[in-house]
Coordinates of C-alpha atoms in Angstrom, one line a residue:
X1013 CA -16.6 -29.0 -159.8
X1014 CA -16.6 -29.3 -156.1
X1015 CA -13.9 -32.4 -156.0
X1016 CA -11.8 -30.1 -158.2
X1017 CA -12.3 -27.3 -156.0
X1018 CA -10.8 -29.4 -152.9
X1019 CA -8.3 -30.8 -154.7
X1020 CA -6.9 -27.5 -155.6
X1021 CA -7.1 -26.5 -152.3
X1022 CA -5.0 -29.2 -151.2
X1023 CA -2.5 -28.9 -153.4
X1024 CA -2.1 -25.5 -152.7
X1025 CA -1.6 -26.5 -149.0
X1026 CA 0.7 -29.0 -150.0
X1027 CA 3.1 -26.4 -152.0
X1028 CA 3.0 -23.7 -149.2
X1029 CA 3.9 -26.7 -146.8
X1030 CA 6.8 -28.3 -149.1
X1031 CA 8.2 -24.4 -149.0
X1032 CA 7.9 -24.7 -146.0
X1033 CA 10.1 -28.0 -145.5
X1034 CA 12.4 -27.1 -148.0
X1035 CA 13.8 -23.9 -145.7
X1036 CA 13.8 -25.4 -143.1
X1037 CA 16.1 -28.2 -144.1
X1038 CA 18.5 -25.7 -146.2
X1039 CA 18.7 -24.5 -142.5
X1040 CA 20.0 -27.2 -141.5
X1041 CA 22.5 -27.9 -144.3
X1042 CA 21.2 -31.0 -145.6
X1043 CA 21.9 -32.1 -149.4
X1044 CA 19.7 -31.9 -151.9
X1045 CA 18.2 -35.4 -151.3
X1046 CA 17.3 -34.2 -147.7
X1047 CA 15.8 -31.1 -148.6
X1048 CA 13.6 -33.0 -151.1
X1049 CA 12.9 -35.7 -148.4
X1050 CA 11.6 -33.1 -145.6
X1051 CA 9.9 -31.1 -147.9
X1052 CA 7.7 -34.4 -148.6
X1053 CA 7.4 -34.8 -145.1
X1054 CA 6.2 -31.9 -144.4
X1055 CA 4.0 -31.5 -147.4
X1056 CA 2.0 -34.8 -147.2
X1057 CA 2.5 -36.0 -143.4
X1058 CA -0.6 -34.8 -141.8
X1059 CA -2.4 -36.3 -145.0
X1060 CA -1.2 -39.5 -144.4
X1061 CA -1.9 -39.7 -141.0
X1062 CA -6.0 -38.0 -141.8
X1063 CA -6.1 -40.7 -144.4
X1064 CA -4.8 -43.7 -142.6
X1065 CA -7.1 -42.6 -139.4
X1066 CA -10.0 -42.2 -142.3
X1067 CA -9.0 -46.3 -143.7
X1068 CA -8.7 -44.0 -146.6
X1069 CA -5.9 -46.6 -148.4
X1070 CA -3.7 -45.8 -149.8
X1071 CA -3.3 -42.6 -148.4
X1072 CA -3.2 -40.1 -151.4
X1073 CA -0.2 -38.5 -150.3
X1074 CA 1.4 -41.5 -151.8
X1075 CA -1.4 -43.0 -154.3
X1076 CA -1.6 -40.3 -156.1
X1077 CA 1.4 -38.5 -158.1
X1078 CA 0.3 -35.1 -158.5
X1079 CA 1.1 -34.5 -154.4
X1080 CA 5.1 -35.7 -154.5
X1081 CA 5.3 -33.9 -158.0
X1082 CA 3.6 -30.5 -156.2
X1083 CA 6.3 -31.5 -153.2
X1084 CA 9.4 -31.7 -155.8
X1085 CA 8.4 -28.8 -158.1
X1086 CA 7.7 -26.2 -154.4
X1087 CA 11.2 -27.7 -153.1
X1088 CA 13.4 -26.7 -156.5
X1089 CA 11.3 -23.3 -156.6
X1090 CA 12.4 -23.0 -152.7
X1091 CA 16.1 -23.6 -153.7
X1092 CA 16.1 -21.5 -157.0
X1093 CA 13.9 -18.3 -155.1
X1094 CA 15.9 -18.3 -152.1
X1095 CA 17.2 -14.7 -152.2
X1096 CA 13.8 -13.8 -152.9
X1097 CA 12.1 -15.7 -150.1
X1098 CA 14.4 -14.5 -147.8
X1099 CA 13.0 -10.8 -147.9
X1100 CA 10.2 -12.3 -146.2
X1101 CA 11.0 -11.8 -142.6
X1102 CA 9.8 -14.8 -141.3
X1103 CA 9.8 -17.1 -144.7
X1104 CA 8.9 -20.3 -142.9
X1105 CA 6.4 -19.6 -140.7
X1106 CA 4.5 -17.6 -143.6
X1107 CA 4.6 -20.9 -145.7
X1108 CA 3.9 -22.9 -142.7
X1109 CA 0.7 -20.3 -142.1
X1110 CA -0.4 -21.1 -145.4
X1111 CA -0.3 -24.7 -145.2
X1112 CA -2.0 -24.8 -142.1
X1113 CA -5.2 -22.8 -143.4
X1114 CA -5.5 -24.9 -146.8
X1115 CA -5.1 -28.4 -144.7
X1116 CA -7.5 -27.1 -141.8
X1117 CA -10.4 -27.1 -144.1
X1118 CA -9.4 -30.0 -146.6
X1119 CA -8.8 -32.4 -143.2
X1120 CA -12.8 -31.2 -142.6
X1121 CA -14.3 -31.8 -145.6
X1122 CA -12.9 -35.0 -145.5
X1123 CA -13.8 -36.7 -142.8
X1124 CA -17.6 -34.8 -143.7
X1125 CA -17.6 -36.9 -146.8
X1126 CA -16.3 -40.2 -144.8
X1127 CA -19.3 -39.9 -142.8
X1128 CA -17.7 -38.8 -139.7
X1129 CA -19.3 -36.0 -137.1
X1130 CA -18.8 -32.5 -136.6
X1131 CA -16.1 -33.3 -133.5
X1132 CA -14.2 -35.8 -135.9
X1133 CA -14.3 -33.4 -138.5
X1134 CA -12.9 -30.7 -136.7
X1135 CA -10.1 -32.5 -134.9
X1136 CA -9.0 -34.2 -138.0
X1137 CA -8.8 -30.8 -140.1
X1138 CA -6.4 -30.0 -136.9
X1139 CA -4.5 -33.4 -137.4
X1140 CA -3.9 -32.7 -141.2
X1141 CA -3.0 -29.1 -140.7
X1142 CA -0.2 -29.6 -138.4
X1143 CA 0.9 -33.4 -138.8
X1144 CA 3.1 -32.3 -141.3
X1145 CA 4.6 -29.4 -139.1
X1146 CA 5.3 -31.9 -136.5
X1147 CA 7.4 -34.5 -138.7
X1148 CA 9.3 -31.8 -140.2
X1149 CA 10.1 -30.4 -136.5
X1150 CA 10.7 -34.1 -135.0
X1151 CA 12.9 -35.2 -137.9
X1152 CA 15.1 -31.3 -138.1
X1153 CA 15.5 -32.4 -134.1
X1154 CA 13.3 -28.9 -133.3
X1155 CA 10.9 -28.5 -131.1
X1156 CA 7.3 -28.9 -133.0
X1157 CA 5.8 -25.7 -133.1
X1158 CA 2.5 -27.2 -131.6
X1159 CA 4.0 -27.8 -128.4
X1160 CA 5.4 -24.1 -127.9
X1161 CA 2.7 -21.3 -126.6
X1162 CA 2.4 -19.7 -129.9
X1163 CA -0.9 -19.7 -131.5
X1164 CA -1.0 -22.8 -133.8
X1165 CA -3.5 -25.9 -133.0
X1166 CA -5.7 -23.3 -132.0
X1167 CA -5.9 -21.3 -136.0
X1168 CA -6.2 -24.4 -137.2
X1169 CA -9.2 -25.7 -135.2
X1170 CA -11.3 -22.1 -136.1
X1171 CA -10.3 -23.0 -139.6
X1172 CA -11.7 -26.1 -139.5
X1173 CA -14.4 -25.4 -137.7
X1174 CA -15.4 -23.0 -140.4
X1175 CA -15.4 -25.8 -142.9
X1176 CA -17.4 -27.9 -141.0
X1177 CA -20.0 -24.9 -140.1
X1178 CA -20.2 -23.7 -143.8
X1179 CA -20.9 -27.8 -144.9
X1180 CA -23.2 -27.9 -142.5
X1181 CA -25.0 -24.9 -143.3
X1182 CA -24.6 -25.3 -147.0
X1183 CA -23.3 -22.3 -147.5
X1184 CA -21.7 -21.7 -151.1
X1185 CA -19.0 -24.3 -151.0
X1186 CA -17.1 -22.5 -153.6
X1187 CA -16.6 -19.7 -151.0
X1188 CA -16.2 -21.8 -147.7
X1189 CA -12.7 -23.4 -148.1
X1190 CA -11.2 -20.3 -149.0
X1191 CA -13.0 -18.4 -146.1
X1192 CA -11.9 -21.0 -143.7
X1193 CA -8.2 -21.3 -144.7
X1194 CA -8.1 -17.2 -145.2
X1195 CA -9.3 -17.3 -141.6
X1196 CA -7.0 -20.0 -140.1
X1197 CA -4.1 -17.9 -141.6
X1198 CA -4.8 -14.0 -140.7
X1199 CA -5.0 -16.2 -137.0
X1200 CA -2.1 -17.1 -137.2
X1201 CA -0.1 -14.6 -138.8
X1202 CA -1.6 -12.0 -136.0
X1203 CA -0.5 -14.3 -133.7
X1204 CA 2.8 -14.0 -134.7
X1205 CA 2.7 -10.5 -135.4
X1206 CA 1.3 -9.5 -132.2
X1207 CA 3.2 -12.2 -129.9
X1208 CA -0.3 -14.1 -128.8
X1209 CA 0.1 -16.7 -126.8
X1210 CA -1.7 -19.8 -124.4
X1211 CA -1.0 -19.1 -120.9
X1212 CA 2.4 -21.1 -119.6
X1213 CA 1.2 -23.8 -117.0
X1214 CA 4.6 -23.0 -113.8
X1215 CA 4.7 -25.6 -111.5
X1216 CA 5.8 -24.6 -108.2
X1217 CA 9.7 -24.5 -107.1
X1218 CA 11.4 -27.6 -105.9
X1219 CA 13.3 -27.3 -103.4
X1220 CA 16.7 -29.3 -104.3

């Protein structure tokens, strides 16, 4: 029950980040092949990258079919709801939102069950939450929303961290993911809602 349970939960991540993906690219114009390609991407990129940092081979982003046919099936829903999705104001970063709270706690549990520690954990639910993000942002030639002052990294980490505490303290693991992801997004979305930000390092003036 508890493998199905996290598996759910990261195929849930996995549609609200191929939603995600698939916007973004329609932005950008690309064919149908490209949105399908970037909604992939986006979908299963920070899973790869947990997994192959895990030794986790294959990764299950690509072992296992049920993540590129949750990929394909959010990407054709993207296309086909479009006029609906766009009376969300900001459609992206809602699905992006989502994705990051459902991978913040699977990227957790993960490296839990690999044996890993509490710091390993933690930074690894952060890898799988916004690796995706980043190759979607890299490949669409945009800046990656982890490197701009909004509040990102940081939801994902108290997501995470929630995982890892609630594992720890074995609280009732059917309740944990969902608390963890519920709080990585409400993060998030205040942050966006309320313009939080990290404090901008300025360097001084040079002279020229």
């Amino acid at each position: 029950m508890e493998h199905n349970l996290f598996v759910l939960v990261d195929l849930l991540g996995t549609f609200a980040f191929a939603v995600s993906g698939a916007l973004a690219a329609e932005q950008r114009r690309l064919d149908l092949f490209g949105v399908l390609a970037i909604s992939y991407l986006t979908a299963c990129g920070g899973g790869v990258i947990r997994d192959l940092c895990l030794g986790a081979l294959p990764p299950v982003g690509i072992s296992d079919w049920r993540y590129l046919a949750t990929s394909a099936l959010a990407a054709g829903l993207a296309i086909w709801a479009r006029p609906i999705i766009d009376h969300l104001k900001h459609p992206i970063v809602f699905f992006d939102s989502l994705g990051l709270g459902f991978f913040a706690v699977i990227g957790a549990h993960k490296a839990l069950q690999f044996g890993h520690n509490v710091e390993v954990a933690i930074l690894l639910g952060m890898v799988t939450a916004v690796g995706g993000g980043v190759v979607r942002d890299v490949v669409l030639n945009r800046v990656p929303i982890i490197l701009e002052k909004e509040i990102y990294a940081i939801a994902a980490l108290v997501g995470a961290a929630i995982q890892v505490l609630g594992q720890l303290m074995d609280w009732k693991f059917a309740l944990t993911p969902w608390f963890g992801a519920l709080t990585c997004f409400g993060l998030r979305a205040l942050a966006v809602r309320y313009s939080w930000s990290l404090p901008v390092v300025r360097g001084r003036d040079v002279a020229q």
